[in-house]
PDB file of C-alpha atoms and ligand atoms in Angstrom:
ATOM      1  CA  MET A   1       5.699  -8.542  34.285  1.00  0.00           C
ATOM      2  CA  THR A   2       2.605  -7.459  36.192  1.00  0.00           C
ATOM      3  CA  LYS A   3       3.035  -6.001  39.643  1.00  0.00           C
ATOM      4  CA  LEU A   4       1.485  -8.872  41.548  1.00  0.00           C
ATOM      5  CA  GLN A   5       3.282 -11.596  39.663  1.00  0.00           C
ATOM      6  CA  PRO A   6       6.088 -13.282  41.595  1.00  0.00           C
ATOM      7  CA  ALA A   7       9.600 -12.531  40.383  1.00  0.00           C
ATOM      8  CA  LEU A   8      10.228 -16.264  40.415  1.00  0.00           C
ATOM      9  CA  ARG A   9       8.074 -19.347  40.708  1.00  0.00           C
ATOM     10  CA  THR A  10       8.452 -23.089  40.470  1.00  0.00           C
ATOM     11  CA  SER A  11       5.774 -25.731  40.100  1.00  0.00           C
ATOM     12  CA  SER A  12       6.375 -29.398  40.903  1.00  0.00           C
ATOM     13  CA  LEU A  13      10.070 -28.801  40.198  1.00  0.00           C
ATOM     14  CA  THR A  14      11.901 -32.126  40.110  1.00  0.00           C
ATOM     15  CA  LYS A  15      15.511 -32.909  39.316  1.00  0.00           C
ATOM     16  CA  VAL A  16      16.855 -36.442  39.120  1.00  0.00           C
ATOM     17  CA  TYR A  17      20.543 -36.928  38.393  1.00  0.00           C
ATOM     18  CA  PRO A  18      20.743 -40.151  36.377  1.00  0.00           C
ATOM     19  CA  GLY A  19      23.261 -42.934  37.053  1.00  0.00           C
ATOM     20  CA  THR A  20      23.369 -46.463  38.392  1.00  0.00           C
ATOM     21  CA  GLN A  21      21.881 -45.014  41.567  1.00  0.00           C
ATOM     22  CA  PRO A  22      19.837 -42.004  40.410  1.00  0.00           C
ATOM     23  CA  VAL A  23      19.666 -39.120  42.876  1.00  0.00           C
ATOM     24  CA  THR A  24      16.427 -37.175  43.323  1.00  0.00           C
ATOM     25  CA  ALA A  25      17.932 -33.801  44.183  1.00  0.00           C
ATOM     26  CA  LEU A  26      14.598 -31.929  43.968  1.00  0.00           C
ATOM     27  CA  ASP A  27      11.233 -33.534  44.597  1.00  0.00           C
ATOM     28  CA  ARG A  28       8.202 -31.533  43.389  1.00  0.00           C
ATOM     29  CA  VAL A  29       9.302 -28.202  44.848  1.00  0.00           C
ATOM     30  CA  GLU A  30       6.725 -25.398  44.835  1.00  0.00           C
ATOM     31  CA  VAL A  31       8.109 -21.978  45.584  1.00  0.00           C
ATOM     32  CA  ALA A  32       7.179 -18.403  44.783  1.00  0.00           C
ATOM     33  CA  VAL A  33       9.328 -15.376  45.524  1.00  0.00           C
ATOM     34  CA  PRO A  34       7.445 -12.069  45.303  1.00  0.00           C
ATOM     35  CA  ARG A  35       9.094  -9.064  43.729  1.00  0.00           C
ATOM     36  CA  GLY A  36      11.204  -7.134  46.186  1.00  0.00           C
ATOM     37  CA  GLU A  37      11.719 -10.063  48.553  1.00  0.00           C
ATOM     38  CA  PHE A  38      15.080 -11.168  49.933  1.00  0.00           C
ATOM     39  CA  ALA A  39      14.678 -14.947  50.219  1.00  0.00           C
ATOM     40  CA  VAL A  40      17.264 -17.326  51.616  1.00  0.00           C
ATOM     41  CA  ILE A  41      17.463 -21.077  50.945  1.00  0.00           C
ATOM     42  CA  MET A  42      18.895 -23.213  53.732  1.00  0.00           C
ATOM     43  CA  GLY A  43      19.138 -26.917  54.442  1.00  0.00           C
ATOM     44  CA  PRO A  44      21.581 -29.698  55.276  1.00  0.00           C
ATOM     45  CA  SER A  45      24.435 -30.508  52.899  1.00  0.00           C
ATOM     46  CA  GLY A  46      23.082 -32.333  49.830  1.00  0.00           C
ATOM     47  CA  SER A  47      19.493 -31.173  50.408  1.00  0.00           C
ATOM     48  CA  GLY A  48      19.262 -29.634  46.917  1.00  0.00           C
ATOM     49  CA  LYS A  49      19.897 -25.923  47.538  1.00  0.00           C
ATOM     50  CA  SER A  50      22.329 -25.405  44.650  1.00  0.00           C
ATOM     51  CA  THR A  51      20.239 -27.575  42.344  1.00  0.00           C
ATOM     52  CA  LEU A  52      17.153 -25.479  43.137  1.00  0.00           C
ATOM     53  CA  MET A  53      19.028 -22.267  42.490  1.00  0.00           C
ATOM     54  CA  HIS A  54      20.568 -23.566  39.258  1.00  0.00           C
ATOM     55  CA  CYS A  55      17.210 -24.734  37.871  1.00  0.00           C
ATOM     56  CA  ALA A  56      15.381 -21.562  38.942  1.00  0.00           C
ATOM     57  CA  ALA A  57      18.099 -19.391  37.362  1.00  0.00           C
ATOM     58  CA  GLY A  58      18.117 -21.309  34.093  1.00  0.00           C
ATOM     59  CA  LEU A  59      21.628 -22.677  34.595  1.00  0.00           C
ATOM     60  CA  ASP A  60      20.356 -26.272  34.585  1.00  0.00           C
ATOM     61  CA  ARG A  61      17.285 -28.003  33.171  1.00  0.00           C
ATOM     62  CA  PRO A  62      14.855 -29.791  35.527  1.00  0.00           C
ATOM     63  CA  THR A  63      13.765 -33.399  34.920  1.00  0.00           C
ATOM     64  CA  ASP A  64      10.144 -32.430  35.481  1.00  0.00           C
ATOM     65  CA  GLY A  65       8.049 -29.449  36.527  1.00  0.00           C
ATOM     66  CA  HIS A  66       8.340 -25.787  35.653  1.00  0.00           C
ATOM     67  CA  CYS A  67      10.200 -22.583  36.555  1.00  0.00           C
ATOM     68  CA  TRP A  68       9.162 -19.076  35.712  1.00  0.00           C
ATOM     69  CA  ILE A  69      11.083 -15.823  35.826  1.00  0.00           C
ATOM     70  CA  GLY A  70       8.251 -13.292  35.754  1.00  0.00           C
ATOM     71  CA  ASP A  71       5.897 -14.654  33.114  1.00  0.00           C
ATOM     72  CA  THR A  72       8.583 -16.528  31.194  1.00  0.00           C
ATOM     73  CA  GLU A  73       8.508 -20.297  31.534  1.00  0.00           C
ATOM     74  CA  LEU A  74      12.091 -21.476  31.257  1.00  0.00           C
ATOM     75  CA  SER A  75      11.475 -24.935  29.763  1.00  0.00           C
ATOM     76  CA  GLU A  76       9.914 -23.284  26.717  1.00  0.00           C
ATOM     77  CA  LEU A  77      13.168 -21.510  25.898  1.00  0.00           C
ATOM     78  CA  THR A  78      15.889 -22.812  23.589  1.00  0.00           C
ATOM     79  CA  ASP A  79      19.423 -22.836  25.013  1.00  0.00           C
ATOM     80  CA  ASP A  80      20.183 -19.568  23.197  1.00  0.00           C
ATOM     81  CA  ARG A  81      17.084 -17.815  24.573  1.00  0.00           C
ATOM     82  CA  LEU A  82      17.922 -19.119  28.029  1.00  0.00           C
ATOM     83  CA  THR A  83      21.406 -17.615  27.714  1.00  0.00           C
ATOM     84  CA  ASP A  84      19.827 -14.298  26.708  1.00  0.00           C
ATOM     85  CA  LEU A  85      17.445 -14.455  29.677  1.00  0.00           C
ATOM     86  CA  ARG A  86      20.303 -15.091  32.122  1.00  0.00           C
ATOM     87  CA  ARG A  87      22.264 -12.188  30.667  1.00  0.00           C
ATOM     88  CA  ASP A  88      19.376  -9.724  30.427  1.00  0.00           C
ATOM     89  CA  ARG A  89      17.151 -10.501  33.387  1.00  0.00           C
ATOM     90  CA  ILE A  90      19.224 -12.241  36.062  1.00  0.00           C
ATOM     91  CA  GLY A  91      22.214 -11.236  38.173  1.00  0.00           C
ATOM     92  CA  PHE A  92      24.607 -13.761  39.719  1.00  0.00           C
ATOM     93  CA  ILE A  93      26.882 -13.470  42.738  1.00  0.00           C
ATOM     94  CA  PHE A  94      28.941 -16.550  43.597  1.00  0.00           C
ATOM     95  CA  GLN A  95      31.411 -17.332  46.353  1.00  0.00           C
ATOM     96  CA  SER A  96      34.284 -17.295  43.873  1.00  0.00           C
ATOM     97  CA  PHE A  97      33.862 -13.843  42.465  1.00  0.00           C
ATOM     98  CA  ASN A  98      34.194 -14.910  38.798  1.00  0.00           C
ATOM     99  CA  LEU A  99      35.857 -11.686  37.730  1.00  0.00           C
ATOM    100  CA  LEU A 100      37.951 -11.561  34.573  1.00  0.00           C
ATOM    101  CA  PRO A 101      41.559 -10.957  35.673  1.00  0.00           C
ATOM    102  CA  ASP A 102      42.602  -8.857  32.673  1.00  0.00           C
ATOM    103  CA  LEU A 103      39.741  -6.392  32.991  1.00  0.00           C
ATOM    104  CA  THR A 104      39.578  -3.459  35.404  1.00  0.00           C
ATOM    105  CA  ALA A 105      36.865  -3.306  38.068  1.00  0.00           C
ATOM    106  CA  ARG A 106      34.902  -0.895  35.868  1.00  0.00           C
ATOM    107  CA  GLU A 107      35.181  -3.182  32.824  1.00  0.00           C
ATOM    108  CA  ASN A 108      34.112  -6.207  34.877  1.00  0.00           C
ATOM    109  CA  ILE A 109      31.074  -4.334  36.182  1.00  0.00           C
ATOM    110  CA  THR A 110      29.908  -3.159  32.776  1.00  0.00           C
ATOM    111  CA  LEU A 111      30.764  -6.367  30.876  1.00  0.00           C
ATOM    112  CA  PRO A 112      27.254  -7.943  30.882  1.00  0.00           C
ATOM    113  CA  ILE A 113      25.765  -4.710  29.544  1.00  0.00           C
ATOM    114  CA  GLU A 114      28.469  -4.392  26.882  1.00  0.00           C
ATOM    115  CA  LEU A 115      27.909  -8.053  25.916  1.00  0.00           C
ATOM    116  CA  ALA A 116      24.207  -7.344  25.544  1.00  0.00           C
ATOM    117  CA  GLY A 117      25.179  -4.595  23.084  1.00  0.00           C
ATOM    118  CA  GLU A 118      23.614  -1.920  25.251  1.00  0.00           C
ATOM    119  CA  ARG A 119      24.887   1.472  26.341  1.00  0.00           C
ATOM    120  CA  VAL A 120      26.073   1.751  29.913  1.00  0.00           C
ATOM    121  CA  ASP A 121      23.945   4.196  31.879  1.00  0.00           C
ATOM    122  CA  GLN A 122      26.712   6.274  33.480  1.00  0.00           C
ATOM    123  CA  HIS A 123      24.376   7.625  36.134  1.00  0.00           C
ATOM    124  CA  ALA A 124      23.340   4.094  37.175  1.00  0.00           C
ATOM    125  CA  LEU A 125      26.999   3.020  37.134  1.00  0.00           C
ATOM    126  CA  ARG A 126      27.981   5.888  39.445  1.00  0.00           C
ATOM    127  CA  ARG A 127      25.085   5.083  41.787  1.00  0.00           C
ATOM    128  CA  VAL A 128      25.958   1.373  42.063  1.00  0.00           C
ATOM    129  CA  VAL A 129      29.701   2.000  42.371  1.00  0.00           C
ATOM    130  CA  ASP A 130      29.026   4.619  45.023  1.00  0.00           C
ATOM    131  CA  ALA A 131      26.755   2.286  46.955  1.00  0.00           C
ATOM    132  CA  VAL A 132      29.391  -0.470  47.093  1.00  0.00           C
ATOM    133  CA  ARG A 133      32.072   2.160  47.753  1.00  0.00           C
ATOM    134  CA  LEU A 134      34.363   1.322  44.861  1.00  0.00           C
ATOM    135  CA  THR A 135      34.681   4.769  43.309  1.00  0.00           C
ATOM    136  CA  ASP A 136      38.438   4.993  43.909  1.00  0.00           C
ATOM    137  CA  ARG A 137      39.116   1.416  42.784  1.00  0.00           C
ATOM    138  CA  LEU A 138      37.504   1.361  39.353  1.00  0.00           C
ATOM    139  CA  ASP A 139      40.769   1.239  37.406  1.00  0.00           C
ATOM    140  CA  HIS A 140      42.228  -1.602  39.488  1.00  0.00           C
ATOM    141  CA  ARG A 141      42.338  -5.178  38.236  1.00  0.00           C
ATOM    142  CA  PRO A 142      40.959  -7.947  40.477  1.00  0.00           C
ATOM    143  CA  ALA A 143      44.457  -9.026  41.645  1.00  0.00           C
ATOM    144  CA  GLN A 144      44.961  -5.498  43.027  1.00  0.00           C
ATOM    145  CA  LEU A 145      41.780  -5.700  45.136  1.00  0.00           C
ATOM    146  CA  SER A 146      41.020  -7.406  48.449  1.00  0.00           C
ATOM    147  CA  GLY A 147      38.543 -10.293  48.595  1.00  0.00           C
ATOM    148  CA  GLY A 148      35.840  -8.002  49.961  1.00  0.00           C
ATOM    149  CA  GLN A 149      36.459  -5.432  47.229  1.00  0.00           C
ATOM    150  CA  GLN A 150      36.351  -8.144  44.552  1.00  0.00           C
ATOM    151  CA  GLN A 151      33.017  -9.347  45.883  1.00  0.00           C
ATOM    152  CA  ARG A 152      31.738  -5.762  45.833  1.00  0.00           C
ATOM    153  CA  VAL A 153      32.729  -5.596  42.154  1.00  0.00           C
ATOM    154  CA  ALA A 154      30.786  -8.829  41.567  1.00  0.00           C
ATOM    155  CA  CYS A 155      27.770  -7.316  43.377  1.00  0.00           C
ATOM    156  CA  ALA A 156      27.929  -4.119  41.357  1.00  0.00           C
ATOM    157  CA  ARG A 157      28.135  -6.205  38.165  1.00  0.00           C
ATOM    158  CA  ALA A 158      25.098  -8.260  39.219  1.00  0.00           C
ATOM    159  CA  LEU A 159      23.041  -5.192  40.164  1.00  0.00           C
ATOM    160  CA  LEU A 160      23.921  -2.641  37.476  1.00  0.00           C
ATOM    161  CA  GLY A 161      21.381  -3.856  34.924  1.00  0.00           C
ATOM    162  CA  ARG A 162      18.589  -3.864  37.564  1.00  0.00           C
ATOM    163  CA  PRO A 163      17.921  -7.599  36.986  1.00  0.00           C
ATOM    164  CA  GLU A 164      14.542  -9.061  37.904  1.00  0.00           C
ATOM    165  CA  VAL A 165      16.236 -11.514  40.267  1.00  0.00           C
ATOM    166  CA  VAL A 166      19.720 -11.680  41.774  1.00  0.00           C
ATOM    167  CA  PHE A 167      20.840 -15.221  42.645  1.00  0.00           C
ATOM    168  CA  ALA A 168      23.613 -15.463  45.207  1.00  0.00           C
ATOM    169  CA  ASP A 169      25.347 -18.695  46.266  1.00  0.00           C
ATOM    170  CA  GLU A 170      27.218 -18.296  49.585  1.00  0.00           C
ATOM    171  CA  PRO A 171      28.381 -14.846  48.446  1.00  0.00           C
ATOM    172  CA  THR A 172      30.061 -14.059  51.756  1.00  0.00           C
ATOM    173  CA  GLY A 173      31.626 -17.515  52.235  1.00  0.00           C
ATOM    174  CA  ALA A 174      35.138 -16.238  51.497  1.00  0.00           C
ATOM    175  CA  LEU A 175      34.838 -12.967  53.425  1.00  0.00           C
ATOM    176  CA  ASP A 176      35.624 -12.051  57.016  1.00  0.00           C
ATOM    177  CA  ARG A 177      32.730 -11.175  59.313  1.00  0.00           C
ATOM    178  CA  GLU A 178      33.023  -7.398  59.010  1.00  0.00           C
ATOM    179  CA  THR A 179      33.332  -7.369  55.210  1.00  0.00           C
ATOM    180  CA  SER A 180      30.509  -9.871  55.033  1.00  0.00           C
ATOM    181  CA  ALA A 181      28.244  -7.681  57.189  1.00  0.00           C
ATOM    182  CA  GLU A 182      29.021  -4.694  54.984  1.00  0.00           C
ATOM    183  CA  LEU A 183      28.119  -6.573  51.817  1.00  0.00           C
ATOM    184  CA  LEU A 184      24.928  -8.027  53.277  1.00  0.00           C
ATOM    185  CA  GLY A 185      23.910  -4.591  54.540  1.00  0.00           C
ATOM    186  CA  PHE A 186      24.368  -3.298  51.023  1.00  0.00           C
ATOM    187  CA  LEU A 187      22.259  -6.117  49.515  1.00  0.00           C
ATOM    188  CA  ARG A 188      19.573  -5.476  52.145  1.00  0.00           C
ATOM    189  CA  ARG A 189      19.470  -1.781  51.187  1.00  0.00           C
ATOM    190  CA  THR A 190      19.003  -2.594  47.484  1.00  0.00           C
ATOM    191  CA  VAL A 191      15.943  -4.637  48.505  1.00  0.00           C
ATOM    192  CA  ASP A 192      14.565  -1.877  50.752  1.00  0.00           C
ATOM    193  CA  ASP A 193      15.441   1.079  48.525  1.00  0.00           C
ATOM    194  CA  VAL A 194      14.858  -0.145  44.974  1.00  0.00           C
ATOM    195  CA  GLY A 195      12.815  -3.322  45.502  1.00  0.00           C
ATOM    196  CA  GLN A 196      15.492  -5.692  44.238  1.00  0.00           C
ATOM    197  CA  THR A 197      14.525  -9.389  44.442  1.00  0.00           C
ATOM    198  CA  ILE A 198      17.288 -11.607  45.858  1.00  0.00           C
ATOM    199  CA  VAL A 199      17.476 -15.388  46.273  1.00  0.00           C
ATOM    200  CA  MET A 200      20.485 -16.498  48.295  1.00  0.00           C
ATOM    201  CA  VAL A 201      21.830 -19.888  49.368  1.00  0.00           C
ATOM    202  CA  THR A 202      23.672 -19.932  52.676  1.00  0.00           C
ATOM    203  CA  HIS A 203      24.596 -22.201  55.590  1.00  0.00           C
ATOM    204  CA  ASP A 204      25.058 -19.266  57.941  1.00  0.00           C
ATOM    205  CA  PRO A 205      22.168 -18.244  60.274  1.00  0.00           C
ATOM    206  CA  VAL A 206      23.701 -14.773  60.686  1.00  0.00           C
ATOM    207  CA  VAL A 207      23.583 -14.273  56.915  1.00  0.00           C
ATOM    208  CA  ALA A 208      19.996 -15.573  56.842  1.00  0.00           C
ATOM    209  CA  GLY A 209      19.102 -12.904  59.421  1.00  0.00           C
ATOM    210  CA  TYR A 210      19.348 -10.253  56.669  1.00  0.00           C
ATOM    211  CA  ALA A 211      16.573 -11.903  54.639  1.00  0.00           C
ATOM    212  CA  ASP A 212      12.785 -11.466  54.621  1.00  0.00           C
ATOM    213  CA  ARG A 213      12.151 -15.189  54.584  1.00  0.00           C
ATOM    214  CA  VAL A 214      14.087 -18.427  54.918  1.00  0.00           C
ATOM    215  CA  LEU A 215      13.039 -21.497  52.918  1.00  0.00           C
ATOM    216  CA  PHE A 216      14.218 -24.823  54.312  1.00  0.00           C
ATOM    217  CA  LEU A 217      15.011 -27.802  52.093  1.00  0.00           C
ATOM    218  CA  VAL A 218      15.503 -31.370  53.314  1.00  0.00           C
ATOM    219  CA  ASP A 219      16.133 -34.243  50.874  1.00  0.00           C
ATOM    220  CA  GLY A 220      14.993 -32.178  47.901  1.00  0.00           C
ATOM    221  CA  ARG A 221      11.732 -31.128  49.504  1.00  0.00           C
ATOM    222  CA  LEU A 222      10.683 -27.743  50.747  1.00  0.00           C
ATOM    223  CA  VAL A 223       9.741 -28.599  54.327  1.00  0.00           C
ATOM    224  CA  ASP A 224       9.430 -25.300  56.147  1.00  0.00           C
ATOM    225  CA  GLU A 225       9.795 -21.548  55.976  1.00  0.00           C
ATOM    226  CA  LEU A 226      10.520 -18.787  58.453  1.00  0.00           C
ATOM    227  CA  PRO A 227       9.400 -15.197  57.874  1.00  0.00           C
ATOM    228  CA  ASP A 228      11.376 -12.277  59.364  1.00  0.00           C
ATOM    229  CA  PRO A 229      14.193 -14.553  60.489  1.00  0.00           C
ATOM    230  CA  ASP A 230      16.726 -13.762  63.168  1.00  0.00           C
ATOM    231  CA  PRO A 231      19.879 -15.870  63.640  1.00  0.00           C
ATOM    232  CA  GLU A 232      18.703 -17.599  66.849  1.00  0.00           C
ATOM    233  CA  ARG A 233      15.393 -18.734  65.395  1.00  0.00           C
ATOM    234  CA  VAL A 234      17.121 -19.877  62.205  1.00  0.00           C
ATOM    235  CA  LEU A 235      19.620 -21.887  64.247  1.00  0.00           C
ATOM    236  CA  ASP A 236      16.826 -23.507  66.267  1.00  0.00           C
ATOM    237  CA  ARG A 237      14.943 -24.439  63.104  1.00  0.00           C
ATOM    238  CA  MET A 238      18.115 -25.850  61.511  1.00  0.00           C
ATOM    239  CA  LYS A 239      18.754 -28.069  64.527  1.00  0.00           C
ATOM    240  CA  THR A 240      15.243 -29.498  64.207  1.00  0.00           C
ATOM    241  CA  LEU A 241      15.782 -30.092  60.491  1.00  0.00           C
ATOM    242  CA  ASP A 242      19.109 -31.837  61.090  1.00  0.00           C
ATOM    243  CA  GLU A 243      17.256 -34.203  63.440  1.00  0.00           C
ATOM    244  CA  VAL A 244      14.600 -34.808  60.756  1.00  0.00           C
ATOM    245  CA  ALA A 245      17.290 -35.414  58.117  1.00  0.00           C
ATOM    246  CA  ALA A 246      19.415 -37.699  60.347  1.00  0.00           C
TER     247      ALA A 246
HETATM  248  N1  LIG B   1      25.946 -33.402  38.767  1.00  0.00           N
HETATM  249  C1  LIG B   1      25.452 -34.244  39.683  1.00  0.00           C
HETATM  250  N2  LIG B   1      25.382 -35.578  39.444  1.00  0.00           N
HETATM  251  C2  LIG B   1      24.880 -36.423  40.347  1.00  0.00           C
HETATM  252  N3  LIG B   1      24.408 -36.050  41.555  1.00  0.00           N
HETATM  253  C3  LIG B   1      24.457 -34.739  41.853  1.00  0.00           C
HETATM  254  C4  LIG B   1      24.978 -33.772  40.952  1.00  0.00           C
HETATM  255  N4  LIG B   1      24.894 -32.550  41.532  1.00  0.00           N
HETATM  256  C5  LIG B   1      24.345 -32.745  42.756  1.00  0.00           C
HETATM  257  N5  LIG B   1      24.082 -34.055  42.951  1.00  0.00           N
HETATM  258  C6  LIG B   1      23.436 -34.656  44.129  1.00  0.00           C
HETATM  259  O1  LIG B   1      22.189 -34.033  44.304  1.00  0.00           O
HETATM  260  C7  LIG B   1      21.923 -33.793  45.686  1.00  0.00           C
HETATM  261  C8  LIG B   1      21.695 -32.300  45.928  1.00  0.00           C
HETATM  262  O2  LIG B   1      22.915 -31.603  45.644  1.00  0.00           O
HETATM  263  P1  LIG B   1      23.059 -30.021  45.830  1.00  0.00           P
HETATM  264  O3  LIG B   1      24.451 -29.656  45.413  1.00  0.00           O
HETATM  265  O4  LIG B   1      21.934 -29.342  45.152  1.00  0.00           O
HETATM  266  O5  LIG B   1      22.882 -29.876  47.411  1.00  0.00           O
HETATM  267  P2  LIG B   1      23.226 -28.647  48.365  1.00  0.00           P
HETATM  268  O6  LIG B   1      22.116 -28.547  49.339  1.00  0.00           O
HETATM  269  O7  LIG B   1      23.519 -27.435  47.545  1.00  0.00           O
HETATM  270  O8  LIG B   1      24.540 -29.172  49.073  1.00  0.00           O
HETATM  271  P3  LIG B   1      25.755 -28.385  49.801  1.00  0.00           P
HETATM  272  O9  LIG B   1      25.149 -27.614  50.929  1.00  0.00           O
HETATM  273  O10 LIG B   1      26.631 -29.499  50.284  1.00  0.00           O
HETATM  274  O11 LIG B   1      26.397 -27.519  48.754  1.00  0.00           O
HETATM  275  C9  LIG B   1      23.114 -34.360  46.446  1.00  0.00           C
HETATM  276  O12 LIG B   1      22.790 -35.669  46.857  1.00  0.00           O
HETATM  277  C10 LIG B   1      24.222 -34.384  45.398  1.00  0.00           C
HETATM  278  O13 LIG B   1      25.132 -35.437  45.677  1.00  0.00           O
END
């Protein structure tokens, strides 16, 4: 990937869910996320946020248009290559932490790297575990950890392999405000310190305030964006969009 190339790009991205009444969830979406940007996707319920994230992350196939991760065009990949790309080049953080209950925190964090058949860089592991403050919890299983600690394990897992893009879907939705702020502060620092690229879906203007840019979707279309967002301006913009969508 060259330096100036976006970490992620879509061109005319369209997704229609078939059925007796087909739903156009994405309608020719054009988006580019530069490397090292923390981008947030917002929009009313049903506006296509999850669909956009799933197509851009190679979890779902678009009906039309294209998605690139770096210089790799996803529609050119077979299902197996797409699985490899997700494992090797993308990190995921979801609201439900998706940890394996029988594995310790350490084993959960290193699992993607082990699955890729690679050696775990112990220095990188220590750095990530330190940053999310889990050093004294590594031998615990998920059931022995709080919700916030489980989400920190999921973050460490997503970040350990230094993926080109981390996709996060409402990652703080199940956390209290303080734990949420801690986690978002940590994600922000990975962007500022190591140039991590993050794309996050959220409904929460406070969460969006941690990002570099907010992208607004309405009815499957990218209708607006807000650089350097703060919660008040995000809230104002959302109110306007709700009126447009109503
Ligand atoms: N598997 C599916 N089959 C049919 N329609 C779907 C499917 N998944 C999503 N949709 C429809 O596509 C549109 C966009 O859905 P999507 O989940 O991407 O929106 P969203 O913005 O993430 O919503 P929310 O904020 O409520 O999670 C909605 O109208 C939804 O009903």
